[in-house]
XYZ file of N, CA and C in Angstrom:
465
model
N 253.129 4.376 -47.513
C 252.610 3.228 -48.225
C 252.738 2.002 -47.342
N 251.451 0.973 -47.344
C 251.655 0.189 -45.882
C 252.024 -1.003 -47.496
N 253.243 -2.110 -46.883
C 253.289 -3.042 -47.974
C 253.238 -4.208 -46.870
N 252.808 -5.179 -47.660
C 252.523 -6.252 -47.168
C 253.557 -7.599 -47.573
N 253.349 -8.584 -47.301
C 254.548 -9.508 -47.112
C 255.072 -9.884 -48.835
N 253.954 -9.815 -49.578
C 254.144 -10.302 -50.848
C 255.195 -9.056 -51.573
N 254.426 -7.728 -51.484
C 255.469 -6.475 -51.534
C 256.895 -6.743 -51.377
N 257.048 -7.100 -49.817
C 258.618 -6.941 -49.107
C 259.321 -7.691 -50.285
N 258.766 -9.443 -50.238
C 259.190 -10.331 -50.847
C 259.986 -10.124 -52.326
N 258.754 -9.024 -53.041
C 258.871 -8.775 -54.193
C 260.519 -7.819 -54.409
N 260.244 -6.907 -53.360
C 261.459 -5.976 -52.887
C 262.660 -6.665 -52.707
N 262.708 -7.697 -51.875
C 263.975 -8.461 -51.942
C 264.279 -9.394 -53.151
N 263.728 -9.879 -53.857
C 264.036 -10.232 -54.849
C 264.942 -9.377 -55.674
N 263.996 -8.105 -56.046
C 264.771 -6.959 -57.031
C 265.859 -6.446 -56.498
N 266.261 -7.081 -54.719
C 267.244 -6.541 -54.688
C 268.758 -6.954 -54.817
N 268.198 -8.386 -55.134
C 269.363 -9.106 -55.380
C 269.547 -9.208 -56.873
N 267.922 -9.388 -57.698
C 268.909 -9.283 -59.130
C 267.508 -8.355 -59.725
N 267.894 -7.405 -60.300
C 267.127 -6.195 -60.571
C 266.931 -7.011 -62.025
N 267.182 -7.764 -62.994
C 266.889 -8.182 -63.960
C 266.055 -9.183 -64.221
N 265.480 -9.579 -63.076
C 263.930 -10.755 -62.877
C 263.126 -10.287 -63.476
N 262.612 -11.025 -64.808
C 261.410 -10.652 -65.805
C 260.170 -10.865 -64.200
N 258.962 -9.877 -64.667
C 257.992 -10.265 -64.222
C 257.494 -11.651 -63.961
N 257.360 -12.341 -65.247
C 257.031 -13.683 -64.713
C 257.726 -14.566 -63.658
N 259.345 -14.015 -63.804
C 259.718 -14.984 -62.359
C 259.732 -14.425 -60.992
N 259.540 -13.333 -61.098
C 259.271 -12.668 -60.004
C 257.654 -13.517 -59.256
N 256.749 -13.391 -59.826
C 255.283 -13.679 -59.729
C 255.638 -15.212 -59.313
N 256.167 -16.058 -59.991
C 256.305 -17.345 -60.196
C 256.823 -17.972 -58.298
N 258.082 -16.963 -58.095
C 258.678 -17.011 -56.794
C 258.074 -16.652 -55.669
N 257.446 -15.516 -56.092
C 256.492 -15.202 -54.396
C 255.036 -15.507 -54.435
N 254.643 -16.568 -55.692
C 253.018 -17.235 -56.086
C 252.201 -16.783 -55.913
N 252.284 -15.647 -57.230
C 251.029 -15.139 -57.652
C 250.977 -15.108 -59.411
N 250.098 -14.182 -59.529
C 249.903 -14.599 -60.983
C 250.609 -13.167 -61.469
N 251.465 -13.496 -62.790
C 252.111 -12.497 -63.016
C 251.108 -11.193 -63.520
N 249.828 -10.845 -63.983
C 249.229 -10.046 -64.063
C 249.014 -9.109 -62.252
N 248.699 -9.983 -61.309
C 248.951 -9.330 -59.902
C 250.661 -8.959 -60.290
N 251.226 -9.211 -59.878
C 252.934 -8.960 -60.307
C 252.943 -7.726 -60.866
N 252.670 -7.468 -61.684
C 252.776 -6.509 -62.647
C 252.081 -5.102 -61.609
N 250.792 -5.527 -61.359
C 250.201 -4.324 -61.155
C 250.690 -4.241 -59.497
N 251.164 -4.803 -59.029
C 252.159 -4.642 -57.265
C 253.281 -3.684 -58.590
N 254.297 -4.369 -58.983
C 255.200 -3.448 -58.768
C 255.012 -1.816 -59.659
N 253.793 -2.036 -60.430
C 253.659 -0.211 -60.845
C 253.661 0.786 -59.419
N 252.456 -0.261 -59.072
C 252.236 0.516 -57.254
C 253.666 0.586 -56.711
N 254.038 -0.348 -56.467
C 255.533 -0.202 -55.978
C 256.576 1.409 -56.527
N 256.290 1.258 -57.910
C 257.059 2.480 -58.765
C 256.172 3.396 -58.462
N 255.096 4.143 -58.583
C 254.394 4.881 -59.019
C 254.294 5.654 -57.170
N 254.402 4.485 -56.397
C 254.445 4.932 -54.871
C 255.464 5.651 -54.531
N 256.649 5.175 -55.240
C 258.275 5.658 -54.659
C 259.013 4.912 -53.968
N 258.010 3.714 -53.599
C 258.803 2.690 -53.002
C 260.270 2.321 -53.604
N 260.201 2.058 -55.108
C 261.333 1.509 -55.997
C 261.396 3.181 -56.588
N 262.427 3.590 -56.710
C 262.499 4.718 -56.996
C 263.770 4.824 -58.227
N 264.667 3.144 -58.662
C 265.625 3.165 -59.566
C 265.770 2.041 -59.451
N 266.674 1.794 -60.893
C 267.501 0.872 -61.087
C 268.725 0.988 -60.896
N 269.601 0.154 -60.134
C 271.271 0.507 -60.684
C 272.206 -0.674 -61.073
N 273.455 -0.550 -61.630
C 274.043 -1.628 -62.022
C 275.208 -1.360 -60.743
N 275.990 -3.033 -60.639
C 276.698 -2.949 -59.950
C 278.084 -3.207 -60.131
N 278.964 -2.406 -60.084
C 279.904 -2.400 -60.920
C 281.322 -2.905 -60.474
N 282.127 -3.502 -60.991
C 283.512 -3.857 -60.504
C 284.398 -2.558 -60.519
N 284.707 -2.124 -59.548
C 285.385 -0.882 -59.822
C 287.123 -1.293 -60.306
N 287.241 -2.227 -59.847
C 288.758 -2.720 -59.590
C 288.775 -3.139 -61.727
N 287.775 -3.817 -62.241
C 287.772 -4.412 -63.670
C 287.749 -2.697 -64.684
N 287.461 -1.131 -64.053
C 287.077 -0.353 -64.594
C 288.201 0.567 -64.124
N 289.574 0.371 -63.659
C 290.418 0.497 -63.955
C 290.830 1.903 -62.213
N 289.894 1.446 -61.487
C 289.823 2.049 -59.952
C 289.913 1.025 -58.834
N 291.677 0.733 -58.325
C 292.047 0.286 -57.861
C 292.138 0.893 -56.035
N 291.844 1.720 -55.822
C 291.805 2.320 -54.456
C 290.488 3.353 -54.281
N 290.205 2.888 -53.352
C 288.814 3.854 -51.858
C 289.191 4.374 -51.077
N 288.636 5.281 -50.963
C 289.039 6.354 -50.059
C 287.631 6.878 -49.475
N 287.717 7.080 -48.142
C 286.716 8.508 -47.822
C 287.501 9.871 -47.548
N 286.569 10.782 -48.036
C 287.313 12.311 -47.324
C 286.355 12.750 -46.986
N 287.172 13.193 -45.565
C 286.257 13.482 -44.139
C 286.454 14.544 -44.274
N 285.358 15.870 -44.399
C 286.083 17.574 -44.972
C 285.374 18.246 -43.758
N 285.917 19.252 -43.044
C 285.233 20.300 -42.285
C 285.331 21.638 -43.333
N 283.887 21.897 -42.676
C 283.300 23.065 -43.843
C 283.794 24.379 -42.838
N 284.607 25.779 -43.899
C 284.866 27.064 -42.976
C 283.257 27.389 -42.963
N 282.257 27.447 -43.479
C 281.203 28.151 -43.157
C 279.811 26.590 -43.720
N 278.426 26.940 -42.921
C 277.368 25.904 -42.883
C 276.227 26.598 -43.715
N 276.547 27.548 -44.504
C 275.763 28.397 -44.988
C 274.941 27.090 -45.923
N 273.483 27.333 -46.158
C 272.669 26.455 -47.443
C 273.329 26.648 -48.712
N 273.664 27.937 -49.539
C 274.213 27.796 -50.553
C 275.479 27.516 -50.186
N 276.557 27.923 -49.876
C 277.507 27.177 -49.661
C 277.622 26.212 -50.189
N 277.211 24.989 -49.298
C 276.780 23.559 -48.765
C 276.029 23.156 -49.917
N 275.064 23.741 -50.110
C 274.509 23.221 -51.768
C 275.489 23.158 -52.551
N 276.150 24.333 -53.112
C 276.996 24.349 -54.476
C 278.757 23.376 -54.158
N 278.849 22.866 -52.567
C 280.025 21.999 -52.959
C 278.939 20.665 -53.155
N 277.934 20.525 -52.773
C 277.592 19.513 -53.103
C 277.256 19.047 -54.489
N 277.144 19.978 -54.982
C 276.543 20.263 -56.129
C 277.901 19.438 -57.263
N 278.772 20.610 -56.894
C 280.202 20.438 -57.325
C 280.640 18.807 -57.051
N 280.533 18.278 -56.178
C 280.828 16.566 -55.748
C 279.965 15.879 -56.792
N 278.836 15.996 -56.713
C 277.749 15.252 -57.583
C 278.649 14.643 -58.837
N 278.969 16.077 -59.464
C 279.203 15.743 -60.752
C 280.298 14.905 -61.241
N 281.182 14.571 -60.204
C 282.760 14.033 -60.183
C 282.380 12.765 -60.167
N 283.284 11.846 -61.548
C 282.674 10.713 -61.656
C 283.094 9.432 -60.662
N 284.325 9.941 -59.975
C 284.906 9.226 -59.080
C 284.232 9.456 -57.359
N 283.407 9.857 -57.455
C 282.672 10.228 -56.133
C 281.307 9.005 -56.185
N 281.380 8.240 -55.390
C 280.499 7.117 -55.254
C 279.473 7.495 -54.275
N 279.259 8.267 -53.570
C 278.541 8.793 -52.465
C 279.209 9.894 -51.460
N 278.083 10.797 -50.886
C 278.900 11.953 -49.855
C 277.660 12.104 -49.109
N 277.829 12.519 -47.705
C 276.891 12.376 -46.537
C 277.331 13.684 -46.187
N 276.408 14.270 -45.727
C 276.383 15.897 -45.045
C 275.488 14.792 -43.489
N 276.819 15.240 -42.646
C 276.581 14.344 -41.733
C 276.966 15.481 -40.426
N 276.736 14.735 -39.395
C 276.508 16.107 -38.232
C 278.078 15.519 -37.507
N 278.141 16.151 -36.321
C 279.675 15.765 -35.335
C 281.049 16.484 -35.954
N 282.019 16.171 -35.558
C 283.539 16.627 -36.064
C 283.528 16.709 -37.433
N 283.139 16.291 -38.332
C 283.437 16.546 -39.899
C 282.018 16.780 -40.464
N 282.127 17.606 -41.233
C 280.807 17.866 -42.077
C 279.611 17.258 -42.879
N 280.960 16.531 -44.163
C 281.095 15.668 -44.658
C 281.443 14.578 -45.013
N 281.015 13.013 -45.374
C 281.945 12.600 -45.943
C 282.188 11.672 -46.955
N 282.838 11.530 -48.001
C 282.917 11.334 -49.691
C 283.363 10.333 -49.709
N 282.561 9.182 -50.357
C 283.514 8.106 -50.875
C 284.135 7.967 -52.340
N 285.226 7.956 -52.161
C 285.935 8.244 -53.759
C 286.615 6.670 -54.110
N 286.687 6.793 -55.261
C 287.563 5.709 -55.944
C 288.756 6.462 -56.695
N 289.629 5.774 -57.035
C 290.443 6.352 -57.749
C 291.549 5.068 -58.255
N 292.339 5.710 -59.748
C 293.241 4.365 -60.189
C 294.691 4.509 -59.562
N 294.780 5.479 -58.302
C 296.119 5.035 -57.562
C 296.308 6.336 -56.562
N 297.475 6.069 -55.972
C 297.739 6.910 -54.905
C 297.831 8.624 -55.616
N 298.374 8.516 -56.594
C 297.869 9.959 -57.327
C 297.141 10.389 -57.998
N 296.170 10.017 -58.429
C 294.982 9.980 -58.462
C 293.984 10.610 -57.552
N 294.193 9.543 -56.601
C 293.044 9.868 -55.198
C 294.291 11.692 -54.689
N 295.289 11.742 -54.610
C 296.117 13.431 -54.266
C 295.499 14.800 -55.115
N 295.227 14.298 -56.400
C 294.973 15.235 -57.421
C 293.540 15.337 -56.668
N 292.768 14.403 -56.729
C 291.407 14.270 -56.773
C 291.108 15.494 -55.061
N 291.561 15.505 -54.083
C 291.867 15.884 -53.018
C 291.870 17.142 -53.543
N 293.477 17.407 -53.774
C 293.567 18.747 -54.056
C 292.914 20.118 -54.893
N 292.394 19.253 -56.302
C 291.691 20.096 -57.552
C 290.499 19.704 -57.159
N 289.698 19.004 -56.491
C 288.400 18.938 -56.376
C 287.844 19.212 -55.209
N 288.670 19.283 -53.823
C 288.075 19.572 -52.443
C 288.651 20.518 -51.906
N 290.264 20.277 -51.737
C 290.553 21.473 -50.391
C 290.391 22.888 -51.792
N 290.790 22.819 -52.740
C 290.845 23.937 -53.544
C 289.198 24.622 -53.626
N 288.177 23.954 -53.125
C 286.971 24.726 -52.663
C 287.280 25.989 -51.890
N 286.290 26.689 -51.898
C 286.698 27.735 -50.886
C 285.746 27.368 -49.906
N 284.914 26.388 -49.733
C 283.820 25.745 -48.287
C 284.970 25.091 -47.707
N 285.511 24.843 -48.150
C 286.209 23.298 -47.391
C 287.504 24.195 -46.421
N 287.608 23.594 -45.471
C 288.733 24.226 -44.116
C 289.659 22.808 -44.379
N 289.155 21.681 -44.496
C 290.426 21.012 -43.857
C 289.682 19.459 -44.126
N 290.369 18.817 -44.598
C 290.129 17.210 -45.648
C 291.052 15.961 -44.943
N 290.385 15.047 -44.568
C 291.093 14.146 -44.161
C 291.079 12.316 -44.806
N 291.730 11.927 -45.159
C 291.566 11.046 -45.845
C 291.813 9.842 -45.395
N 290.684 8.269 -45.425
C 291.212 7.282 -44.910
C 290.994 6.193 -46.035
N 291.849 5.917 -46.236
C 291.395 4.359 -47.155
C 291.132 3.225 -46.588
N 290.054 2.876 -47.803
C 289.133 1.647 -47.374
C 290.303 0.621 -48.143
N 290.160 -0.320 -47.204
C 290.653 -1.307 -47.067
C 289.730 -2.798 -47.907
N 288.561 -2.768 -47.110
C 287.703 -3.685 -48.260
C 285.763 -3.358 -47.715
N 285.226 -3.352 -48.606
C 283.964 -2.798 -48.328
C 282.648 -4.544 -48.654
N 282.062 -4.062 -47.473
C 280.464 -5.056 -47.446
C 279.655 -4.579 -47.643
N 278.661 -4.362 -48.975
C 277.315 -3.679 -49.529
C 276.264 -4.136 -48.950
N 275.680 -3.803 -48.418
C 273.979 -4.478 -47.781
C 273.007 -4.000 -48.199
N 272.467 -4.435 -49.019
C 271.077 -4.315 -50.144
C 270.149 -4.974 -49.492
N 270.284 -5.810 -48.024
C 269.010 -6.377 -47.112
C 268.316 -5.268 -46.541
N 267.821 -4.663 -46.810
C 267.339 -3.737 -46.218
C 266.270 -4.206 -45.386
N 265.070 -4.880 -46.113
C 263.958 -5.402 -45.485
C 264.228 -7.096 -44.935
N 264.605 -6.610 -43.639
C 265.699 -7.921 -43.186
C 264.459 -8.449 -42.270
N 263.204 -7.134 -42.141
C 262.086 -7.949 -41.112
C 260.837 -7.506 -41.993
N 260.074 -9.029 -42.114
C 258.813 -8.407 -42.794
C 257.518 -7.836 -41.505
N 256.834 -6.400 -42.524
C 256.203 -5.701 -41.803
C 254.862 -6.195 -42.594
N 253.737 -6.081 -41.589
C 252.530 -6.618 -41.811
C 251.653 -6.526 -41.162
């Protein structure tokens, strides 16, 4: 999909506050909110915008520590590898996991409400896999989100 500057524009907007009625959206990058409207179906209907999400205080929701776990897999098999992923998905303390190439396989960003917490979470949910060889864990210290994605307009 080729988007043009009004597109990007539109894109960065939603990406800072996903709750901009149409009209101020239209209003900000000056057009008429009927154009507005029919950009961002295209936008949806393309795949460009593919969700909404909320952004959440983890620390106010009672998850005081981050962690990644860095896991080497005993075997690279597709099912395998599907069904721990599968298995991660569903864990509500799993914020994201990368099947990533080099020294570790994977790797999981978890939250958790304390140092035992994030042990249990380790033990009953990863090394106790039978994919997983060996889990390494580093805590995050403090994290920077970058939702700029379209930091250069294309045209």
């Amino acid at each position: 999909m080729d988007l043009d500057r009004t597109d990007i524009e539109i894109i960065r907007l939603l990406q800072k506050d996903v709750r901009l009625s149409n009209k101020q959206i239209a209003a900000a990058v000056g057009i008429a909110p009927s154009t507005c409207h029919e950009r961002l179906k295209r936008l949806w209907s393309s795949g460009a915008i593919k969700g909404a999400h909320l952004d959440l205080d983890l620390k106010a929701l009672g998850y005081s520590l981050a962690a990644l776990f860095l896991i080497e897999l005993a075997k690279h098999e597709r099912e395998t590898v599907d069904s721990l992923l599968e298995s991660i998905g569903r864990l509500t303390e799993v914020r994201a996991a990368f099947l990533i190439t080099g020294r570790y396989d994977l790797v999981v960003h978890v939250v958790a409400r304390d140092m035992q917490h994030l042990k249990d979470q380790a033990f009953d949910n990863f090394t106790s896999h039978p994919a997983v060889t060996r889990i390494e864990t580093s805590i995050v210290y403090d994290m920077q989100q970058n939702d700029n994605l379209l930091s250069e307009v294309r045209s």
